[in-house]
Structures are given as C-alpha cells and as structure tokens.
mmCIF file of C-alpha atoms in Angstrom:
data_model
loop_
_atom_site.group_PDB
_atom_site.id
_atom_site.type_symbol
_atom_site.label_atom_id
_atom_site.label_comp_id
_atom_site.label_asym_id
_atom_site.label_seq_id
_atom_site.Cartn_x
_atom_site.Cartn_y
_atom_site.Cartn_z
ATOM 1 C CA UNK A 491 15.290 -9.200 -20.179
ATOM 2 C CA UNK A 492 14.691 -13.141 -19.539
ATOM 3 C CA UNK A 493 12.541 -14.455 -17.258
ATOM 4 C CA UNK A 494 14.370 -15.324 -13.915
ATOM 5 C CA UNK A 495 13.715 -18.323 -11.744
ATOM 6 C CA UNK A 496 11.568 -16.774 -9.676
ATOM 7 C CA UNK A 497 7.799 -15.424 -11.772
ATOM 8 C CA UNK A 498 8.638 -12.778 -14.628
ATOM 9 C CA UNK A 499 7.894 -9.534 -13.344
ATOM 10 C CA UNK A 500 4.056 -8.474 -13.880
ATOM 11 C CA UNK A 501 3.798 -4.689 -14.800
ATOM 12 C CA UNK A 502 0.444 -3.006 -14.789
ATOM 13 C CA UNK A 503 -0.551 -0.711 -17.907
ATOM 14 C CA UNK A 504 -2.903 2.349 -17.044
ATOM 15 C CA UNK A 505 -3.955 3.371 -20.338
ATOM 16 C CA UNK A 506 -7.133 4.273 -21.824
ATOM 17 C CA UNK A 507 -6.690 4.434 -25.160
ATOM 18 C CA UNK A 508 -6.797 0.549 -25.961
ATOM 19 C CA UNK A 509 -4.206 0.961 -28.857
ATOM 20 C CA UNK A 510 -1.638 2.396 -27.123
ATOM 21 C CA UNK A 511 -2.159 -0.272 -24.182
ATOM 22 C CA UNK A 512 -2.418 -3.151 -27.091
ATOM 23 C CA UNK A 513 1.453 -2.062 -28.453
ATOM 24 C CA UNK A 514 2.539 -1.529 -24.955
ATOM 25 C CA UNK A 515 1.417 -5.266 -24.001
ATOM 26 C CA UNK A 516 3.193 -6.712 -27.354
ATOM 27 C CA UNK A 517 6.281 -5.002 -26.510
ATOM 28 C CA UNK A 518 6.598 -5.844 -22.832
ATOM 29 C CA UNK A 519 5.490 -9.199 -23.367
ATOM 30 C CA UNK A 520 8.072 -9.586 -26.322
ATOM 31 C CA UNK A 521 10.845 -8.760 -23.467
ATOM 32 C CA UNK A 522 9.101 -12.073 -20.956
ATOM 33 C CA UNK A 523 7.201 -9.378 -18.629
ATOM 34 C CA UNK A 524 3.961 -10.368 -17.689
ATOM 35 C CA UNK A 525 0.930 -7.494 -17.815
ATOM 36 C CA UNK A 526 -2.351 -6.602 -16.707
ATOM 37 C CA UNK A 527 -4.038 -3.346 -18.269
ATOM 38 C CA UNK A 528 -6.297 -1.053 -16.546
ATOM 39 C CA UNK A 529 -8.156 1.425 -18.334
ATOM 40 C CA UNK A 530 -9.477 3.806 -15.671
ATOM 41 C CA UNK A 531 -7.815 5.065 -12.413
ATOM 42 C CA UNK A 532 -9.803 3.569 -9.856
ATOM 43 C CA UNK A 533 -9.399 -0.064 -11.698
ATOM 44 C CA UNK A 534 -5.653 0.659 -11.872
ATOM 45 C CA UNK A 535 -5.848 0.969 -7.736
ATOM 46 C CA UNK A 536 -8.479 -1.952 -7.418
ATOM 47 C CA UNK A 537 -5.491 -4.071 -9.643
ATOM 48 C CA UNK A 538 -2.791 -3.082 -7.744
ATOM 49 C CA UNK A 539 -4.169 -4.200 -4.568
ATOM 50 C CA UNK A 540 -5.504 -7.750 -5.539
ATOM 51 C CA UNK A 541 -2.034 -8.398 -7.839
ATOM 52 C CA UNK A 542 0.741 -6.261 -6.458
ATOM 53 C CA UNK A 543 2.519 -5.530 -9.845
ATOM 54 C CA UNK A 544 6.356 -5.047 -9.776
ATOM 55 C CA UNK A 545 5.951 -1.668 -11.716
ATOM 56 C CA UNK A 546 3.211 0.490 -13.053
ATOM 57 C CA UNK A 547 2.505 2.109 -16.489
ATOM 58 C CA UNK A 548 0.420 5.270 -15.972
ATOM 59 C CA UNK A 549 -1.101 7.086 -17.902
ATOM 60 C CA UNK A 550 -1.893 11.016 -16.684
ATOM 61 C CA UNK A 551 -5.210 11.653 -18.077
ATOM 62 C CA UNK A 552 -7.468 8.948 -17.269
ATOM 63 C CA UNK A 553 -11.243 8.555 -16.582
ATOM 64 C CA UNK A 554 -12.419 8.106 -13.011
ATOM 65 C CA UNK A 555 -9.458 9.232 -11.518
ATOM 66 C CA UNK A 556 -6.459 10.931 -12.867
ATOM 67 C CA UNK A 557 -2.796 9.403 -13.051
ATOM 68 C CA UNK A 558 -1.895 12.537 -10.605
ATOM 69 C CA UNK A 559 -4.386 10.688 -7.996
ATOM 70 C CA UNK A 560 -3.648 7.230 -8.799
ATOM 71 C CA UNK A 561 -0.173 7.999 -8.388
ATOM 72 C CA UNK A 562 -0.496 9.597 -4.930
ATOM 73 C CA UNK A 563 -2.571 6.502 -3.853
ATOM 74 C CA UNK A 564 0.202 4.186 -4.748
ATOM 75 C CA UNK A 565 3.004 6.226 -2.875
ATOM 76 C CA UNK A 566 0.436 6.303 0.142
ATOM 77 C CA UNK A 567 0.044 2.419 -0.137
ATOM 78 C CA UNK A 568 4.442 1.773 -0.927
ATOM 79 C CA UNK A 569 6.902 1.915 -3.058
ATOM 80 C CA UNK A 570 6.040 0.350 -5.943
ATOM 81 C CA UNK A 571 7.987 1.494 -9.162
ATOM 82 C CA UNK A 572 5.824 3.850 -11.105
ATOM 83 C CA UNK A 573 6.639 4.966 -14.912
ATOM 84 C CA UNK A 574 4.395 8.008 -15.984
ATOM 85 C CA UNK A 575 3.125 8.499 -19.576
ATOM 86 C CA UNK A 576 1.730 11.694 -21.075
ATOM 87 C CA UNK A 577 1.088 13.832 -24.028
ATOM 88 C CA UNK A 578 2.237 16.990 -22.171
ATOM 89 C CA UNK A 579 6.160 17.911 -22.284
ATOM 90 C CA UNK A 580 6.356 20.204 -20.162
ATOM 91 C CA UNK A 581 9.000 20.594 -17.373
ATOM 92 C CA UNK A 582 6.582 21.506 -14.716
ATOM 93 C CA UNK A 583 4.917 18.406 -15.315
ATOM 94 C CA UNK A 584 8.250 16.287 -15.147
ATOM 95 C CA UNK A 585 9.404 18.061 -11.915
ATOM 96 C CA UNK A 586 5.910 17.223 -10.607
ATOM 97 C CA UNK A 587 5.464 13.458 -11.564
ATOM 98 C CA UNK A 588 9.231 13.004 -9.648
ATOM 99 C CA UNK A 589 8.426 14.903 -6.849
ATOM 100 C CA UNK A 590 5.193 13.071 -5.884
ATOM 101 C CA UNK A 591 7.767 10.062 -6.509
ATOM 102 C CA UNK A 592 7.340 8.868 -9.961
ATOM 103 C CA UNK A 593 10.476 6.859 -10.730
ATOM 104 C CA UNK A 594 10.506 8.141 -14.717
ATOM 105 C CA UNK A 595 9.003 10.301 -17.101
ATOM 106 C CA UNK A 596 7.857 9.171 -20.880
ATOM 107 C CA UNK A 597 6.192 11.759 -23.009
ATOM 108 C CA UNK A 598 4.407 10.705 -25.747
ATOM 109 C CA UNK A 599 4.706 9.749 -28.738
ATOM 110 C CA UNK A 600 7.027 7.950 -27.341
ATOM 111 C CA UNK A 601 8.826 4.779 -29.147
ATOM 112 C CA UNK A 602 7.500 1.314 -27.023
ATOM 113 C CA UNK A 603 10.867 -0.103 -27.513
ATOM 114 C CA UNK A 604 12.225 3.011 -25.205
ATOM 115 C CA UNK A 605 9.263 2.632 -22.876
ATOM 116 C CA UNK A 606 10.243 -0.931 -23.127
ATOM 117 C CA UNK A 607 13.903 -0.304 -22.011
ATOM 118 C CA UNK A 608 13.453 2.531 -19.587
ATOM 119 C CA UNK A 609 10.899 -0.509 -17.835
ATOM 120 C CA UNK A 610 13.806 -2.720 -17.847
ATOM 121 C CA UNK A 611 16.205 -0.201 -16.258
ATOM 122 C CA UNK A 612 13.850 0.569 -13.234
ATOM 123 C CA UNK A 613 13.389 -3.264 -12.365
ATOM 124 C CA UNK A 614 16.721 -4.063 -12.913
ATOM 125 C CA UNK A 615 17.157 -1.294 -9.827
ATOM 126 C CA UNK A 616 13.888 -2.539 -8.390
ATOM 127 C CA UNK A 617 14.521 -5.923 -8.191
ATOM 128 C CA UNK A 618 17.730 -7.250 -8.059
ATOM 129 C CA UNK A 619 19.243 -10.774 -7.341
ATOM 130 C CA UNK A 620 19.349 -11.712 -3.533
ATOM 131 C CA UNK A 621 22.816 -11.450 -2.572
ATOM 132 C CA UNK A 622 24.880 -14.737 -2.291
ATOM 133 C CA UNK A 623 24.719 -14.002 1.978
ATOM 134 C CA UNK A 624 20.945 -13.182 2.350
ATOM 135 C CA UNK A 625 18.908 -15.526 4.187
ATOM 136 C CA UNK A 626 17.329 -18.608 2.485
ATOM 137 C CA UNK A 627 14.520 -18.935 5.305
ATOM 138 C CA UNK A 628 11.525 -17.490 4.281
ATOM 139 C CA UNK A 629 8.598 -16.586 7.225
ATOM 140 C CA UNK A 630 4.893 -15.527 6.040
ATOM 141 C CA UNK A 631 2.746 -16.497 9.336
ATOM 142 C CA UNK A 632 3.320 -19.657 11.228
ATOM 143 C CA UNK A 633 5.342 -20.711 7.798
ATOM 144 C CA UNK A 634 8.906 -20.980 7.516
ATOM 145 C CA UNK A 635 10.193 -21.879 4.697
ATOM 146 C CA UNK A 636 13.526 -23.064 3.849
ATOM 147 C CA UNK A 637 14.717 -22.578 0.156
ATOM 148 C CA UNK A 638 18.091 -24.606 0.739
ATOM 149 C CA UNK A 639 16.845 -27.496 2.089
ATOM 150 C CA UNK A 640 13.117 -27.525 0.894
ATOM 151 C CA UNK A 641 11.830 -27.567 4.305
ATOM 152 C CA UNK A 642 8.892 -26.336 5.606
ATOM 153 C CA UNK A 643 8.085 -26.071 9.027
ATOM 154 C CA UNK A 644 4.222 -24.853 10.517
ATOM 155 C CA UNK A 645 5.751 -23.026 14.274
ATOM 156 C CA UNK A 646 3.566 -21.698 17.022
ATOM 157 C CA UNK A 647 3.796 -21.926 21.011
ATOM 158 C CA UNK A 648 6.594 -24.027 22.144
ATOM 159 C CA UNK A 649 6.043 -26.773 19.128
ATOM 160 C CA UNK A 650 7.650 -26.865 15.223
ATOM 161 C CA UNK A 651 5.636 -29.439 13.273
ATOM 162 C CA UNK A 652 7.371 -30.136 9.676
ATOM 163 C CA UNK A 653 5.454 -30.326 6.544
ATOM 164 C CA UNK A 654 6.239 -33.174 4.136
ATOM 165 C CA UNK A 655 5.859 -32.087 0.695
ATOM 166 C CA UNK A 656 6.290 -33.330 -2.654
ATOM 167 C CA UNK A 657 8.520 -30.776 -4.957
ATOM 168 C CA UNK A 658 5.546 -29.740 -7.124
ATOM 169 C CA UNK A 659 3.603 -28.699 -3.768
ATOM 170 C CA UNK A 660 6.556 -27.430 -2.411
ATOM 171 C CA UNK A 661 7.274 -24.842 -5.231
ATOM 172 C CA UNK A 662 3.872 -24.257 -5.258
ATOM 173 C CA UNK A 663 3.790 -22.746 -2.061
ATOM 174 C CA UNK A 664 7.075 -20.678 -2.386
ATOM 175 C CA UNK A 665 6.088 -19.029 -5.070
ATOM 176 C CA UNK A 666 2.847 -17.684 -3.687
ATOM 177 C CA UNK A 667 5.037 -17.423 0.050
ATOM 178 C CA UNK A 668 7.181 -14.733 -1.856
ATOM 179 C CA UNK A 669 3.790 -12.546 -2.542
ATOM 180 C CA UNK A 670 1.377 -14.057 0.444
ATOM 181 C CA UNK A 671 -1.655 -11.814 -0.527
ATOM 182 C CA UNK A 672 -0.973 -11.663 -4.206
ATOM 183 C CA UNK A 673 -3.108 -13.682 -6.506
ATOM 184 C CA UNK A 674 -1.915 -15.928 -8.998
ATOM 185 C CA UNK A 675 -3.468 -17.247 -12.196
ATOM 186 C CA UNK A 676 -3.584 -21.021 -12.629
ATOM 187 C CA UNK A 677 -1.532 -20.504 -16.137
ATOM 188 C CA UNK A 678 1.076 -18.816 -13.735
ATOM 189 C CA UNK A 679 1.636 -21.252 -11.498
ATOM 190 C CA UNK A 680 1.325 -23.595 -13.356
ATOM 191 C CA UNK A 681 4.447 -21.375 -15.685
ATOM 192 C CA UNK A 682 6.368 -21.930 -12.369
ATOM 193 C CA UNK A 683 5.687 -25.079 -10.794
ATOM 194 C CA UNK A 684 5.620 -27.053 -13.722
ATOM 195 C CA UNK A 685 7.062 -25.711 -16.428
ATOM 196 C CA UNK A 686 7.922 -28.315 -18.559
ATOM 197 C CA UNK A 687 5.074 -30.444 -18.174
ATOM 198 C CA UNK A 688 2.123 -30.844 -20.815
ATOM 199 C CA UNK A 689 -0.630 -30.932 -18.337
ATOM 200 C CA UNK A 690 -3.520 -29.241 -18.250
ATOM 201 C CA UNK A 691 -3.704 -26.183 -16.296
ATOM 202 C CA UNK A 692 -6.569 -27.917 -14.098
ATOM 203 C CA UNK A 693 -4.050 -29.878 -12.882
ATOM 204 C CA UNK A 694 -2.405 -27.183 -10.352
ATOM 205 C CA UNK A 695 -5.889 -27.621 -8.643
ATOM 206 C CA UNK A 696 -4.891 -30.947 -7.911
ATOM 207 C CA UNK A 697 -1.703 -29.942 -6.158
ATOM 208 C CA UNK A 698 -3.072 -27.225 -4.620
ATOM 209 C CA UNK A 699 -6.080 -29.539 -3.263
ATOM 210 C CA UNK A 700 -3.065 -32.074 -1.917
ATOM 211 C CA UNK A 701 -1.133 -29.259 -0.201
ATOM 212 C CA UNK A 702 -3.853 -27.401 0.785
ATOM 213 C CA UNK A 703 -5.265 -31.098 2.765
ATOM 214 C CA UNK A 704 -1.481 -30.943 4.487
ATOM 215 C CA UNK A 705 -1.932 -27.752 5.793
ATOM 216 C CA UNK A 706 -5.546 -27.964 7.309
ATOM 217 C CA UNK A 707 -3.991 -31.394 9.037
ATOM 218 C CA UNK A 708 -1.691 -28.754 10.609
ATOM 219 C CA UNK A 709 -4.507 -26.540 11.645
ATOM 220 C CA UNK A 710 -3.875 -23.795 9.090
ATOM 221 C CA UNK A 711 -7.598 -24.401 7.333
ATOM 222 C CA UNK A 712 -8.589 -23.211 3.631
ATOM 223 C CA UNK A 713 -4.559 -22.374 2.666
ATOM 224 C CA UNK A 714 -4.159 -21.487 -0.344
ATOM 225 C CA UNK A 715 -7.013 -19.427 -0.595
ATOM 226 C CA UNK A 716 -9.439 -19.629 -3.845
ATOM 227 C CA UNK A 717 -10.612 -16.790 -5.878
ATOM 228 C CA UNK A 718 -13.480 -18.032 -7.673
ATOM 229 C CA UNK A 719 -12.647 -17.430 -11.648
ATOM 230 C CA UNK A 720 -9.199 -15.967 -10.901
ATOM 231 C CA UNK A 721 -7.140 -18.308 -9.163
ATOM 232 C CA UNK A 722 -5.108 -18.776 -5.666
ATOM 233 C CA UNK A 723 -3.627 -16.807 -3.416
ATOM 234 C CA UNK A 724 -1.477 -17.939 -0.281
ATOM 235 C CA UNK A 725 -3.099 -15.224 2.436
ATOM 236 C CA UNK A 726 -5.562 -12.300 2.059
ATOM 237 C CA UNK A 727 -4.667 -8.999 3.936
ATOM 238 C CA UNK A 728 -5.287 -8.945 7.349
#
C-alpha cells in the first residue's frame, strides 16, 4: 500500500507488550501507514477520540481495561475498523470478537507481514476512492469547501463571503476539513501541505497563523485550533 493523496491512513496499536507493538510499528510503517501505540485500554479510548484512527490494532488482554471493553466502547462511539489480536485460538473467542463487531481475527504468534496484509485488506474496504460522481464540495460548519475549484466560501444568514487563500493555506485547511476534530501533528501537515519543501516544520505555524488571521476577519475566531505540544486541529467536538 502507497500513500494516497489524501494523509496515509493512521492505525492505532493496542498492545502492551512493547515488543510486539515495536515490530507491529516497523511493519505498518514499512507499508506508508502512519501509527500511534497505546499500551493500556483506557489510553487506547482517550487516543481514539483526540486522533480518530482509520483502524485499530487491539490487543485482548490489556491493563486498565480489556480489549473486550475497549472494543465495545468503540462500536458504541462508530464504526471504526477494528482488528483483534490474541494468544487464545479458540472459536468461541473468534465468534465473539465478530459478533461484538470486530472486523478480523489474528491469533498470535502471528506473522506481522499477515497482520500487515489482513490491515491492508480491511482499509482497502474501509476506505475506498471517492467515486468519479461524488461531490467535490466539502461543508464542516459555516465552511464550504470546493476541491475543484479551490474555493472556499464562509456562509451564514442570507450572505456567502469568499475566502482568498494561497494554495499552501488552502490545502492546509482541507486536509484538517476532511477530519474537523481530528488533530494533526505539525510533521503531518506539513507531509501534506508541503511535501516537497525543505522547510522547517515551524514553518506550518506560519501558514496556519496567515489562514487562521483570514478566518477571524470572517468572524470564525481562533480556527485552526492549537493543542499546546501536539499540534492543530480544525474544530473540537461540540
């Protein structure tokens, strides 16, 4: 699996024995996934909410709270693609994990490059290409943006006020538009926005500072959000 146009897919490892999380990363990472690791069951829920991961890696017995738990948390919260990983093969277990809605089963010891694979299949069925005919306007809030045309309009009562944007702010705010609450890293933005420049990551904080001035000039105030020693997000929960 490449990376497509849009940000790799992040996928959240729930594992703690540090190891078998440390082979996991290498082999994900080898395939241009992003990760975050989580080695207890109520950090794997506190990550999923601040990062939204496009699949999780999780790991039945776990401190704090057990995969069974974590997993019925998740299916409470959506739908996000879940892969389960134990050292217990039995069929009872299996049956289980895809009842409560597990999309896949690994026992271990399992081989990473299968974990690896079995990952790709359930994102390739997870997230697949927009078809040719789905819509290229995007809405998060007032916001609509237009990936054709690189428009971006701020709408309300009766009045449509468009933004002018460079490209660099422009990208910058559809990638974090396509994941409003989701937090992103400078290193990942700047991965997106800029990806073949040589600049220093700091440097996203400049664009962000330039779009963020646009939008308060718009009345939308303090958007893109900081998170002090993480990064930006685009809109927290509400």
């Amino acid at each position: 699996m490449h990376a497509s146009p849009a940000l790799a897919a992040l996928v959240l490892i729930v594992e703690d024995e540090a190891e078998i999380a440390d082979i996991l990363t290498a082999y994900l990472e080898r395939e241009g996934l992003r990760t975050l690791r989580a080695a207890d069951g109520q950090a794997a829920l506190d990550l999923h909410r601040s990062m939204r991961p496009d699949l999780v890696l999780l790991e039945v017995q776990l401190p704090r709270l057990d995969g069974w738990s974590v997993l019925t948390q998740l299916r409470q919260r959506g739908e996000t693609p879940v892969i389960m990983l134990t050292a217990l093969d039995q069929d009872l277990d299996k049956l289980t994990a895809l009842r409560m809605g597990a999309d896949d089963y690994v026992v271990k010891p399992f081989n990473p490059a299968e974990v690896a694979a079995r990952v790709r299949a359930v994102l390739r069925r997870t997230l697949r290409s927009p078809r040719a005919d789905a819509p290229t306007a995007l809405r998060v809030g007032p916001l609509l943006i237009d990936t054709a045309t690189h428009a971006v309009h701020v709408e309300g009562d009766g009045y449509s006020h468009e933004l002018l944007l460079t490209l660099t702010e422009f990208k910058l705010l559809h990638c974090m538009a396509l994941a409003p609450s989701r937090i992103f890293s400078r290193s990942e933005l700047m991965h997106e926005c800029l990806p073949e420049s040589e600049a220093l990551e700091r440097t996203v904080d400049s664009h962000v500072s330039k779009l963020r001035r646009k939008l308060d000039e718009v009345g939308l105030p303090q958007i893109p959000a900081s998170v002090r020693g993480v990064g930006y997000r685009l809109m927290a929960d509400r």
